CSV table of N, CA, C and O in Angstrom, one decimal:
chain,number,residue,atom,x,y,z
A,3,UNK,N,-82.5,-41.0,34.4
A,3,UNK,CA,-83.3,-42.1,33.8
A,3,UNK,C,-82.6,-42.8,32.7
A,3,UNK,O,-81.8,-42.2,32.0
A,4,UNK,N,-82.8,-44.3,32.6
A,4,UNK,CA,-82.1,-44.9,31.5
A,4,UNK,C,-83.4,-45.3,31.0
A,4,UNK,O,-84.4,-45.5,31.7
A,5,UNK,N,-83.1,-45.5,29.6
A,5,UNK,CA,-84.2,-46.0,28.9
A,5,UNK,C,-83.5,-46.9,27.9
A,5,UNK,O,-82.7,-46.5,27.0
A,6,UNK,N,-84.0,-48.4,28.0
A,6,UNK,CA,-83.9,-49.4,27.1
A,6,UNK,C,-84.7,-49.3,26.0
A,6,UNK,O,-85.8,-48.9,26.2
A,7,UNK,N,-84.5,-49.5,24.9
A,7,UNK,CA,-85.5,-49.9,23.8
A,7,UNK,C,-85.1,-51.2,22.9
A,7,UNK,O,-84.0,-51.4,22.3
A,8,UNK,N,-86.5,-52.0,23.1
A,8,UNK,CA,-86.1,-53.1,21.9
A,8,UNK,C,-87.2,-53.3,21.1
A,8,UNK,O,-88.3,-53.6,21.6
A,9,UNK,N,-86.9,-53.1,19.5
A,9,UNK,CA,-87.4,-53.3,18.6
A,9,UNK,C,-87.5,-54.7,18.3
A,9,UNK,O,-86.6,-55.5,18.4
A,10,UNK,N,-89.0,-54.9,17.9
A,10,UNK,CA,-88.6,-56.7,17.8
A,10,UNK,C,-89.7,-56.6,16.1
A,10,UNK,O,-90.9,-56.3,16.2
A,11,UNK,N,-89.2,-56.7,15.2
A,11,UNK,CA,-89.8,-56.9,14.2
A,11,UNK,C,-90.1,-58.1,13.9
A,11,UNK,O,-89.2,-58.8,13.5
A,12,UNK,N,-91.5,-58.7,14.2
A,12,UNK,CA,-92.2,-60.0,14.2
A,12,UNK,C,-91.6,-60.8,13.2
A,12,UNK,O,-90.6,-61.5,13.6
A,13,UNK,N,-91.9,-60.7,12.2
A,13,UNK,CA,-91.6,-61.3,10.8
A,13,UNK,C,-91.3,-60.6,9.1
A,13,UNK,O,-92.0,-59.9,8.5
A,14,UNK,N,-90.1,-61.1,8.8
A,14,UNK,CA,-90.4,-60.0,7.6
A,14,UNK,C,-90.7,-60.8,6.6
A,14,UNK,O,-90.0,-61.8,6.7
A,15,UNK,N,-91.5,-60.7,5.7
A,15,UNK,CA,-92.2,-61.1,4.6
A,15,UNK,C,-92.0,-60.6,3.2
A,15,UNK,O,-92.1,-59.4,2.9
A,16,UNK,N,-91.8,-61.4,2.5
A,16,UNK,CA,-91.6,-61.3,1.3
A,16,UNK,C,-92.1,-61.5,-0.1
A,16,UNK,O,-92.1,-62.7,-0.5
A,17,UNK,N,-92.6,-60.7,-0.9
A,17,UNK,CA,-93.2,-61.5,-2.2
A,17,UNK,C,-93.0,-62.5,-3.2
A,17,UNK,O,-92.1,-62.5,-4.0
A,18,UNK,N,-94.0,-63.8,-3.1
A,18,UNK,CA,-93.1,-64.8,-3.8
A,18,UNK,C,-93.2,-64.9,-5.7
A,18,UNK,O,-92.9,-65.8,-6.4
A,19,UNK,N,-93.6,-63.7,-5.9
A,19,UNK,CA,-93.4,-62.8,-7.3
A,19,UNK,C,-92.5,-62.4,-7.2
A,19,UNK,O,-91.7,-63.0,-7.9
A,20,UNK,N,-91.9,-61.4,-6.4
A,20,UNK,CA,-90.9,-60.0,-7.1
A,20,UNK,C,-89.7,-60.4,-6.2
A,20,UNK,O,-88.6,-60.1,-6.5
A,21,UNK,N,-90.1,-61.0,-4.9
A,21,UNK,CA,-89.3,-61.2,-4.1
A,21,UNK,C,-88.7,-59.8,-3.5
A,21,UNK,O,-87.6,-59.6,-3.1
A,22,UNK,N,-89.9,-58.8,-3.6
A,22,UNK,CA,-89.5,-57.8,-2.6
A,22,UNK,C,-90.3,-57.7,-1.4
A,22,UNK,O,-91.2,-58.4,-1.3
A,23,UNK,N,-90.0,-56.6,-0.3
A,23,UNK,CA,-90.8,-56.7,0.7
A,23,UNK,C,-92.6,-56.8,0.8
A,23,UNK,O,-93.4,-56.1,0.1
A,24,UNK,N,-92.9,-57.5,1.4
A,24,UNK,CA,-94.8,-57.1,2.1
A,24,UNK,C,-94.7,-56.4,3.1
A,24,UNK,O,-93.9,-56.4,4.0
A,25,UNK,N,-95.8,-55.5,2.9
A,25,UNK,CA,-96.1,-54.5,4.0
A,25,UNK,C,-97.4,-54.8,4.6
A,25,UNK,O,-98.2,-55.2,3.8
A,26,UNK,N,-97.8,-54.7,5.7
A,26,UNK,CA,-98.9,-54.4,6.3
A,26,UNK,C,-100.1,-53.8,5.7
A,26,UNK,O,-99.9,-52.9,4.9
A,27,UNK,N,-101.6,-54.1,5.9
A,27,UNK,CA,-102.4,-53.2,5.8
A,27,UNK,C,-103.7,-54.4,6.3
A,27,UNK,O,-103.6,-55.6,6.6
A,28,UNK,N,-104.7,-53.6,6.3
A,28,UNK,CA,-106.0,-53.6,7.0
A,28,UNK,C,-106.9,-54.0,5.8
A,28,UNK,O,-107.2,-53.3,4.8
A,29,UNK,N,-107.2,-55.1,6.0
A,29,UNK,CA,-108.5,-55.6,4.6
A,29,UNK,C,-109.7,-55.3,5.3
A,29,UNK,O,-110.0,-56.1,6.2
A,30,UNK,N,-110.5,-53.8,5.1
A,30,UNK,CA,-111.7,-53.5,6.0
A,30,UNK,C,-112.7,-54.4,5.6
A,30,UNK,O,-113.3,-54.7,6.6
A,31,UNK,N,-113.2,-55.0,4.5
A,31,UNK,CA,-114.0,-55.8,4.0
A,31,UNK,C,-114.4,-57.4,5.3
A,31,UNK,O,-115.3,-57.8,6.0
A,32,UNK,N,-112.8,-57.7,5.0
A,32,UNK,CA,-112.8,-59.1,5.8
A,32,UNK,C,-112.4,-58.8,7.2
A,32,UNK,O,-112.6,-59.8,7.8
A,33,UNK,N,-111.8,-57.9,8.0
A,33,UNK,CA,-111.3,-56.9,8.8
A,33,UNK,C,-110.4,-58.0,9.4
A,33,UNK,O,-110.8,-58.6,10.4
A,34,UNK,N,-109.4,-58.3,8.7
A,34,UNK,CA,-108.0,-58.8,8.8
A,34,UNK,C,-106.9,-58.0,8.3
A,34,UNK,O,-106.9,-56.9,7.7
A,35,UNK,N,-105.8,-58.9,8.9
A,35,UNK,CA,-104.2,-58.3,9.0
A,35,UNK,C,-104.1,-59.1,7.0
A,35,UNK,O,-104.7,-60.1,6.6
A,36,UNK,N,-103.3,-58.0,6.3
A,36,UNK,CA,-102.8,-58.9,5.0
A,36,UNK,C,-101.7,-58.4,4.8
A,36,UNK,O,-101.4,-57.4,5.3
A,37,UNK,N,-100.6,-59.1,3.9
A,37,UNK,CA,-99.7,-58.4,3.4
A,37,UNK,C,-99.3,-58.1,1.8
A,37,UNK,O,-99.3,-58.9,0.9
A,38,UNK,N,-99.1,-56.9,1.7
A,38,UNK,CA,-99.2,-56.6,-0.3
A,38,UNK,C,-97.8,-56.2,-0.4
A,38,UNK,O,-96.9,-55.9,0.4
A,39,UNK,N,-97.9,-56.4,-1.5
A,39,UNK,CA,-96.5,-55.9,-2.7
A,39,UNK,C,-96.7,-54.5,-2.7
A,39,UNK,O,-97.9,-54.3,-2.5
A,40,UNK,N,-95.9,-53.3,-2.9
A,40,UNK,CA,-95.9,-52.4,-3.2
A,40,UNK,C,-95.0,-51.6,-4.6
A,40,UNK,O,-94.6,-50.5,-4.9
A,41,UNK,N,-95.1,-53.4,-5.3
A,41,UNK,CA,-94.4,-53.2,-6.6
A,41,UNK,C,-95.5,-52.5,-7.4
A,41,UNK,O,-96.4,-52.2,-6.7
A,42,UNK,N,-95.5,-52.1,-8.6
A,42,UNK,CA,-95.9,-51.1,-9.4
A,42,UNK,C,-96.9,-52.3,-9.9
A,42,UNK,O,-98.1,-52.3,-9.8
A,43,UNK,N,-96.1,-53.4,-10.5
A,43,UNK,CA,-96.6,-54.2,-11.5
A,43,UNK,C,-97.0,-55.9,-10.8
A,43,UNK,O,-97.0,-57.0,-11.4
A,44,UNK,N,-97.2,-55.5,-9.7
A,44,UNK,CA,-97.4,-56.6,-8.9
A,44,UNK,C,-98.5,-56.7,-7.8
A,44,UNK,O,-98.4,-56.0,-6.9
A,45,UNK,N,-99.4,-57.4,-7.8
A,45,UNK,CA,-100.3,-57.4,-7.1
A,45,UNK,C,-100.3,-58.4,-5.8
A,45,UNK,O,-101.2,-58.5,-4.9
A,46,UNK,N,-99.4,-59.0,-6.0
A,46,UNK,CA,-99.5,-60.1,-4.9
A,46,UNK,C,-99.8,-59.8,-3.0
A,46,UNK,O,-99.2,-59.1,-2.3
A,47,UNK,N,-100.9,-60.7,-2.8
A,47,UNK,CA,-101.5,-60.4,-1.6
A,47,UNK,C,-101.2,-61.5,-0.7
A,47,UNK,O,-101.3,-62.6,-1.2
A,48,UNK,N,-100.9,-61.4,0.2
A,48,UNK,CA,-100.7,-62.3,1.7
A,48,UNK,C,-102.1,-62.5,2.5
A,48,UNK,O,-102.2,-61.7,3.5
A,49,UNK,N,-103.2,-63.3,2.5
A,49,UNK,CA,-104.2,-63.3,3.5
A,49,UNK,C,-104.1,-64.3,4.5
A,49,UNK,O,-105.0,-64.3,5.3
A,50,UNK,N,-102.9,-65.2,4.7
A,50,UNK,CA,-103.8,-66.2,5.3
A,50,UNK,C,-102.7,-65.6,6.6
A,50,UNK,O,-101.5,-65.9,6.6
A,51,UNK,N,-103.1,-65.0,7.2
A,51,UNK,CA,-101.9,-64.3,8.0
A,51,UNK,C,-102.3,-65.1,9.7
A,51,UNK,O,-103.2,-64.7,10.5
A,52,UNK,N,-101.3,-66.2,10.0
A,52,UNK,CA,-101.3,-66.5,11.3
A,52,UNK,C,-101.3,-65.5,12.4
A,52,UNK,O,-102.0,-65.9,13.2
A,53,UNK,N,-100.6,-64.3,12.8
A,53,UNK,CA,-100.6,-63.6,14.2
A,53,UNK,C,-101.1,-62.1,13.8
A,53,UNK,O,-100.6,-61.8,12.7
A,54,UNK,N,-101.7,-61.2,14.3
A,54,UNK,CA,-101.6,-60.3,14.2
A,54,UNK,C,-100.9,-59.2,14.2
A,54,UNK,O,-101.3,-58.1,13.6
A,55,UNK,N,-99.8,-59.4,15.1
A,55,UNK,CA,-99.0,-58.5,15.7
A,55,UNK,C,-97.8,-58.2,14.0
A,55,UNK,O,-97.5,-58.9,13.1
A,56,UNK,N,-97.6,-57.0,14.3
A,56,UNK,CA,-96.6,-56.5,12.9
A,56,UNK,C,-95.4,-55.9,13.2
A,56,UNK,O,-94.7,-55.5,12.3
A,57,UNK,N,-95.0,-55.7,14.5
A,57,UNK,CA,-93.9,-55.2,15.3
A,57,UNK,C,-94.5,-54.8,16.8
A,57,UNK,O,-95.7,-54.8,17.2
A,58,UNK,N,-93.3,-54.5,17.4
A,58,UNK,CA,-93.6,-54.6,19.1
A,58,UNK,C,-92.0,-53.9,19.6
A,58,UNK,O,-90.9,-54.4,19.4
A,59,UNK,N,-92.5,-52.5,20.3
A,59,UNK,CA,-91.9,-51.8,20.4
A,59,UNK,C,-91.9,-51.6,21.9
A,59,UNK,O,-92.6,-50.7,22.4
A,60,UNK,N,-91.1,-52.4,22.9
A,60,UNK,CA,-90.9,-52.1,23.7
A,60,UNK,C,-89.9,-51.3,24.8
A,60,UNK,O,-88.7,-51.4,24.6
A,61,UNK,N,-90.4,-50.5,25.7
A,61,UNK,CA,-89.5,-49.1,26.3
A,61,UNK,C,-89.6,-49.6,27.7
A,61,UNK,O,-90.6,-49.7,28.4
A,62,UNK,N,-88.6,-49.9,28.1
A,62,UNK,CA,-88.3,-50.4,29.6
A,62,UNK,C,-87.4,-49.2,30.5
A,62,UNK,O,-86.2,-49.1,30.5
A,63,UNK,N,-88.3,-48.1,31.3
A,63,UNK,CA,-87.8,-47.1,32.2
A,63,UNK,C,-87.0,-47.6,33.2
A,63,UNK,O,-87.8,-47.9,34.1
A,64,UNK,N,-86.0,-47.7,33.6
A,64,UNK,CA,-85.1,-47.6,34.6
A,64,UNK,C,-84.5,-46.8,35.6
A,64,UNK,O,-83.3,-46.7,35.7
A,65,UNK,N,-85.6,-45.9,36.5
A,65,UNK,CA,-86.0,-45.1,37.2
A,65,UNK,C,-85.0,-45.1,38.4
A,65,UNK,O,-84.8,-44.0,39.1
A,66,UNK,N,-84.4,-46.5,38.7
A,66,UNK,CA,-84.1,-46.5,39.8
A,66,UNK,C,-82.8,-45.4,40.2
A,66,UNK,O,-82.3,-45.0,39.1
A,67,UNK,N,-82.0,-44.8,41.4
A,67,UNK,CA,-81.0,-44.5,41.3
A,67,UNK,C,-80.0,-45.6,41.9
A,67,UNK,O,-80.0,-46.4,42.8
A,68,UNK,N,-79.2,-45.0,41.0
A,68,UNK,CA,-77.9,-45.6,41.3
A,68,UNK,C,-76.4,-45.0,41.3
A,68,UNK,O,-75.7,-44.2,40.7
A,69,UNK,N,-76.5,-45.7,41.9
A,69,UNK,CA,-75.0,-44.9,43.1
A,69,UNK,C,-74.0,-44.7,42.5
A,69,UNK,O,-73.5,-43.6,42.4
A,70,UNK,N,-73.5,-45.8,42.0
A,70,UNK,CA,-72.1,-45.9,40.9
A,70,UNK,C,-71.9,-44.8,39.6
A,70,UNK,O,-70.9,-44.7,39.0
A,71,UNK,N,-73.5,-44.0,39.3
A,71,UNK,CA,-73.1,-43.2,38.8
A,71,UNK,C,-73.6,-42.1,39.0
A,71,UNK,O,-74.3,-41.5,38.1
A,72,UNK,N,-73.3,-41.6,40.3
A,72,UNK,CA,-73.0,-40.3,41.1
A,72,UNK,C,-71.5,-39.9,41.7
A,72,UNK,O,-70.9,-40.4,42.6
A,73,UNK,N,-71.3,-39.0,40.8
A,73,UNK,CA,-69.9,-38.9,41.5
A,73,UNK,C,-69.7,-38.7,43.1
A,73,UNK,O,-70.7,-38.6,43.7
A,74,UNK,N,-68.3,-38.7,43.7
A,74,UNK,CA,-68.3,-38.7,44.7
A,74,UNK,C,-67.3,-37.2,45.0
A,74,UNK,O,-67.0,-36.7,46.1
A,75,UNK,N,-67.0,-36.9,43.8
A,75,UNK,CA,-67.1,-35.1,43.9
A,75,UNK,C,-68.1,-34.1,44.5
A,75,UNK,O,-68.0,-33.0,45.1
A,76,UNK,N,-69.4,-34.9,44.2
A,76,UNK,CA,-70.4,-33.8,44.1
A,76,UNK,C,-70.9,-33.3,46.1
A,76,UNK,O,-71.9,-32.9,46.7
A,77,UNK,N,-69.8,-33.6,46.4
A,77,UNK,CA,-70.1,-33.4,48.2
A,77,UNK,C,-69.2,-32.2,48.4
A,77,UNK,O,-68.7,-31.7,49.5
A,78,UNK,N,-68.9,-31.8,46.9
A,78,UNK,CA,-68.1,-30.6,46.7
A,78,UNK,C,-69.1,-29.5,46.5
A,78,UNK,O,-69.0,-28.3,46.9
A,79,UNK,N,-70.0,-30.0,46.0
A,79,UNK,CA,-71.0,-28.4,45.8
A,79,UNK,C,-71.2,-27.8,46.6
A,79,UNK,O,-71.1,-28.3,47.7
A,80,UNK,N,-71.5,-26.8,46.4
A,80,UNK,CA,-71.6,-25.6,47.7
A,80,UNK,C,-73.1,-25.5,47.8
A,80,UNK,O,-73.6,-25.0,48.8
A,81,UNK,N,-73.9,-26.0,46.6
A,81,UNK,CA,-75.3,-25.8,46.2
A,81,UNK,C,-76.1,-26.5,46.8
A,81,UNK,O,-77.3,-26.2,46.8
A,82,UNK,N,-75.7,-27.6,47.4
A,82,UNK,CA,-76.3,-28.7,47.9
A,82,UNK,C,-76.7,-28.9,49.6
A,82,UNK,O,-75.8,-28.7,50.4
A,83,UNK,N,-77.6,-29.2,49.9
A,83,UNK,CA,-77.8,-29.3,51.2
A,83,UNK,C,-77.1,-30.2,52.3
A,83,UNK,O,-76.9,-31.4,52.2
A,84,UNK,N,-76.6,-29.2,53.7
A,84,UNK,CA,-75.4,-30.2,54.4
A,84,UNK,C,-76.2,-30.6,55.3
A,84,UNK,O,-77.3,-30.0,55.5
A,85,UNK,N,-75.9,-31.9,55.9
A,85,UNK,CA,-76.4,-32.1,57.4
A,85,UNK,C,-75.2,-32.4,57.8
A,85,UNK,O,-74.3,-32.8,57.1
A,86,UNK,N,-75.0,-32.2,59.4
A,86,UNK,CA,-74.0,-32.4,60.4
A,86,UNK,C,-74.4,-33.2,61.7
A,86,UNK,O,-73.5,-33.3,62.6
A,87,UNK,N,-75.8,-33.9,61.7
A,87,UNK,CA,-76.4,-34.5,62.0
A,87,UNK,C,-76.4,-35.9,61.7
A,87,UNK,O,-77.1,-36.6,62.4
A,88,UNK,N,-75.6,-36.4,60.7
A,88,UNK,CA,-75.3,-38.3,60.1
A,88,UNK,C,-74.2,-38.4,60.1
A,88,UNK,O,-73.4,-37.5,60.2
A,89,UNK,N,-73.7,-39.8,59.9
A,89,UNK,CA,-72.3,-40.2,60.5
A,89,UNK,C,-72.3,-41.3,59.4
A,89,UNK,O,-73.0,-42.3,59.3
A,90,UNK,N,-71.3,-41.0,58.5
A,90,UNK,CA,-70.9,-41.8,57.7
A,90,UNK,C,-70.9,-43.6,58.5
A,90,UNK,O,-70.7,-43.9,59.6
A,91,UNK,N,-71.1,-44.5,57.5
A,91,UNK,CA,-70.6,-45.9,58.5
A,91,UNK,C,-69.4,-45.9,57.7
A,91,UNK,O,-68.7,-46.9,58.1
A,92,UNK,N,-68.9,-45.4,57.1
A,92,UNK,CA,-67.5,-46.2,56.3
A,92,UNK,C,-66.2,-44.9,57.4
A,92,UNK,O,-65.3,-45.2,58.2
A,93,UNK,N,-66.5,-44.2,57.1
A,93,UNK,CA,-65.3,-43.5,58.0
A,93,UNK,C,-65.5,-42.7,59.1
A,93,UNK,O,-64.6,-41.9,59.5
A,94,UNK,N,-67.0,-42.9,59.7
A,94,UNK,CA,-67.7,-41.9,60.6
A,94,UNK,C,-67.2,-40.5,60.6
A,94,UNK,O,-67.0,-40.1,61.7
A,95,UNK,N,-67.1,-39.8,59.7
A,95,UNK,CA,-67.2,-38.3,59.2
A,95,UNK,C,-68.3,-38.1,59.8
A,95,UNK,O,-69.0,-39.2,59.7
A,96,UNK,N,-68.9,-37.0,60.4
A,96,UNK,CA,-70.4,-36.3,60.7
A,96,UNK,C,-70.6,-35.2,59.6
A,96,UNK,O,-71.6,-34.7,59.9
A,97,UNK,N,-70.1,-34.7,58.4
A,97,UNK,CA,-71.2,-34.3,57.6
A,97,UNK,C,-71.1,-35.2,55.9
A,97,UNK,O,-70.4,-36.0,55.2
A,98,UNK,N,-72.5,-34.4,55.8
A,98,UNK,CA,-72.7,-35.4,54.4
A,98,UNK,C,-73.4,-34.0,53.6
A,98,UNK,O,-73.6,-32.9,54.2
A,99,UNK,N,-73.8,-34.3,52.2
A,99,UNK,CA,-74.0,-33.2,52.0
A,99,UNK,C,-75.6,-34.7,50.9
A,99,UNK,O,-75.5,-35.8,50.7
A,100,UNK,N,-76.8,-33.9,50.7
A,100,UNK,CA,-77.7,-35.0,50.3
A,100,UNK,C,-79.3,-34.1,49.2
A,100,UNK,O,-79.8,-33.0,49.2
A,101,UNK,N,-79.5,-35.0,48.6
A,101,UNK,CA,-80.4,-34.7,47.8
A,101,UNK,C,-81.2,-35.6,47.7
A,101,UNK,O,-80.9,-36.8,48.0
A,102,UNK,N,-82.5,-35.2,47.1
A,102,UNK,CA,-83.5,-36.3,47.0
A,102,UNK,C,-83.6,-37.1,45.7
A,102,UNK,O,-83.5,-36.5,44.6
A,103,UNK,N,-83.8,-38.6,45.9
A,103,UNK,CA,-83.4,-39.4,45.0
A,103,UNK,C,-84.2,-39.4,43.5
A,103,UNK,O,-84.6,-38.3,43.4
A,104,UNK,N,-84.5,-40.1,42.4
A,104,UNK,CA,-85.2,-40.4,41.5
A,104,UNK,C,-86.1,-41.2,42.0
A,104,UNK,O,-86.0,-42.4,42.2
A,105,UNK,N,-87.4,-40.5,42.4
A,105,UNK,CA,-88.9,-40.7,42.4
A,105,UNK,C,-89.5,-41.9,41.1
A,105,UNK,O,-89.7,-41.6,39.9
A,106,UNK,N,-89.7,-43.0,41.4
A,106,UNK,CA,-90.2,-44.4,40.7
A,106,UNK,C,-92.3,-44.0,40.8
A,106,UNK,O,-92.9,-43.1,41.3
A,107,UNK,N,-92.6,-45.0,40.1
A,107,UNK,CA,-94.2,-44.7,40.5
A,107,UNK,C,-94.4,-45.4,41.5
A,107,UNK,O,-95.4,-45.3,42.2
A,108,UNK,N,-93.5,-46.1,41.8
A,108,UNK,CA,-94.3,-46.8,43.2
A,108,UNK,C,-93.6,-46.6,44.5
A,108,UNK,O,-93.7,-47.3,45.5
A,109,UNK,N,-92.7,-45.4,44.4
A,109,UNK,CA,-92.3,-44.9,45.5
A,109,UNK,C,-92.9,-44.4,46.5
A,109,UNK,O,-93.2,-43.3,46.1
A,110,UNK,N,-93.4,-44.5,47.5
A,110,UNK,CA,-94.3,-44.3,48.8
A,110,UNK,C,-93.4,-43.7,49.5
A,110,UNK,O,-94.1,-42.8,50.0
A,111,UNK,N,-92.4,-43.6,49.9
A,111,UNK,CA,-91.0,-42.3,50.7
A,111,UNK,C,-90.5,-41.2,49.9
A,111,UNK,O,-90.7,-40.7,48.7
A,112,UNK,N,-89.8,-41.0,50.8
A,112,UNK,CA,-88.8,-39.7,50.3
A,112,UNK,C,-87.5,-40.9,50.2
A,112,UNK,O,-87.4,-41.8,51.1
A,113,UNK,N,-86.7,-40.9,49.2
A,113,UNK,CA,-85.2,-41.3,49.1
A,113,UNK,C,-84.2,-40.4,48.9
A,113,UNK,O,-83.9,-40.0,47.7
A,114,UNK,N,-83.3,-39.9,50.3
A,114,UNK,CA,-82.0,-39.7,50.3
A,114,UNK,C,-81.1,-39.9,50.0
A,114,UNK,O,-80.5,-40.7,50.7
A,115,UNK,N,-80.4,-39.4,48.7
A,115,UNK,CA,-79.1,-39.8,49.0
A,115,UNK,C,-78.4,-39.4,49.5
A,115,UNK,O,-78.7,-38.2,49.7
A,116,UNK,N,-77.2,-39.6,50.1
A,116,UNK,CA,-75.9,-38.8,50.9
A,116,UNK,C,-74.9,-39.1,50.5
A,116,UNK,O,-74.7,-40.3,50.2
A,117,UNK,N,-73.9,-38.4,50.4
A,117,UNK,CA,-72.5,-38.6,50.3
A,117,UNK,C,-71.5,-37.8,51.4
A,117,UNK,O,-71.4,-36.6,51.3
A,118,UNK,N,-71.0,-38.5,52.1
A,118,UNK,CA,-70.2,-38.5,53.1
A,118,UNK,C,-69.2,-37.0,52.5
A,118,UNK,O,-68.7,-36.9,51.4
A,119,UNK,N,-69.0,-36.2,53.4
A,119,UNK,CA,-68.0,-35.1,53.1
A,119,UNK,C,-66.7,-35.4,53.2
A,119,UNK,O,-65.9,-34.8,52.6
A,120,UNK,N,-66.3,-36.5,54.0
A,120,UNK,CA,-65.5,-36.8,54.4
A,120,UNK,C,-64.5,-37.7,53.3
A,120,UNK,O,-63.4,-37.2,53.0
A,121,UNK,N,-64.9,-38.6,52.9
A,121,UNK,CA,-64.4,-39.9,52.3
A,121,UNK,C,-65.1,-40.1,51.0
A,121,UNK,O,-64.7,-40.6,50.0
A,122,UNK,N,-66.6,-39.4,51.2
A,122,UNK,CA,-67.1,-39.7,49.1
A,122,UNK,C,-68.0,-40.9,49.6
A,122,UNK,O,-68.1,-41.6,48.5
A,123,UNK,N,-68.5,-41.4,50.2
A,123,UNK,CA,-68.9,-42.8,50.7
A,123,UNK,C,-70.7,-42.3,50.2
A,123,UNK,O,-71.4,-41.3,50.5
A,124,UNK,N,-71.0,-43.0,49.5
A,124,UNK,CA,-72.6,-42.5,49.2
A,124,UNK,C,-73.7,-43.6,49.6
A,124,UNK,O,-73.3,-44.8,49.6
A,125,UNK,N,-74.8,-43.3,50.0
A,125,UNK,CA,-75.7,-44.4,50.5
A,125,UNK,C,-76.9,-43.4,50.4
A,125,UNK,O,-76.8,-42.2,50.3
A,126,UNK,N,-78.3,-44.3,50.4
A,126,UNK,CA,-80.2,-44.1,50.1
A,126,UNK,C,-80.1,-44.1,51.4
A,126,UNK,O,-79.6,-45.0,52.0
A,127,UNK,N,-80.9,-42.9,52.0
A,127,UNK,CA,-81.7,-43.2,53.1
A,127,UNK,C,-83.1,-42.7,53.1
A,127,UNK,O,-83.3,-41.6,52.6
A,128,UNK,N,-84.3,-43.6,53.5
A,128,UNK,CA,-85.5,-43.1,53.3
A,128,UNK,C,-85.6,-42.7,54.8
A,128,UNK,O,-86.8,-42.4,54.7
A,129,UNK,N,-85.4,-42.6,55.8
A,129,UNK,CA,-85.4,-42.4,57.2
A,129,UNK,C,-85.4,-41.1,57.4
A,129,UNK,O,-84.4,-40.7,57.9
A,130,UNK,N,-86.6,-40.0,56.9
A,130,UNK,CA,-86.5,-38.9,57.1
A,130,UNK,C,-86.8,-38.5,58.5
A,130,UNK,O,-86.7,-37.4,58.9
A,131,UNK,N,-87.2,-39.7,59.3
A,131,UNK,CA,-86.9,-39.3,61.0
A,131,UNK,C,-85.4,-39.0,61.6
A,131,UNK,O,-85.4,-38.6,62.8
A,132,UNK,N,-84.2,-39.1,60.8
A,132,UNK,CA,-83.1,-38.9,61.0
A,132,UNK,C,-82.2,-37.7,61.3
A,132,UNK,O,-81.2,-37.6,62.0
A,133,UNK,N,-83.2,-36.7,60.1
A,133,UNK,CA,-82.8,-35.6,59.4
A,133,UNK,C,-84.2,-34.5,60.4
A,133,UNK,O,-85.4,-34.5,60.6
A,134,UNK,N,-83.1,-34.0,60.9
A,134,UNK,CA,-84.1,-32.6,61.7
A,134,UNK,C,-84.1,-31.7,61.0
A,134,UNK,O,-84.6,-30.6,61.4
């Protein structure tokens, strides 16, 4: 799995007293967004607050597999399941050695990968009519 993250901090705000940061908070009275000083000796308040939003924290999963980073060693393991049944297209070797891929949510198959015994040649197959 890779996982992106991007932090997007809306706006940062400032006091036009102390000139230090505003922070967020909840006026339950008027049930608006405001921003305060969290100086000792400073009261200054932010109400007239255009957007709501105070940060936005977005996580983008990248579920998919990908080939380029599967070695082409791994047709070395002894641990892994052979078929002698598929035929490389890159160098027509007949075994491959294969595991099942990273499952997405909207995956409806099974995805194979294979890697050729022969040459390291790796490729997805969802054609589990293939495999007896």
């Amino acid at each position: 799995f890779f996982f992106n993250h991007f932090f997007i901090l809306k706006m940062m705000r400032f006091c036009q007293s102390c000139n230090n940061l505003l922070y967020p908070r909840e006026n339950k009275s008027l049930k608006k967004l405001e921003y305060f000083c969290k100086q000792t000796n400073c009261h200054y308040v932010e109400r007239n607050v255009d957007s709501s939003c105070v940060f936005v924290n977005e996580i983008v999963k990248d579920s998919s597999t990908r080939l380029e980073v599967i070695s082409s060693e791994v047709n070395k393991d002894p641990t892994l399941q052979r078929s002698k049944e598929i035929t490389c297209d890159t160098c027509g070797h007949n075994e491959a050695v294969f595991f099942q891929a990273e499952q997405t949510s909207k995956s409806t198959s099974l995805d194979l990968v294979f890697v050729c015994c022969g040459c390291g040649h790796k490729w997805i197959d969802d054609k589990r009519s293939r495999m007896t």
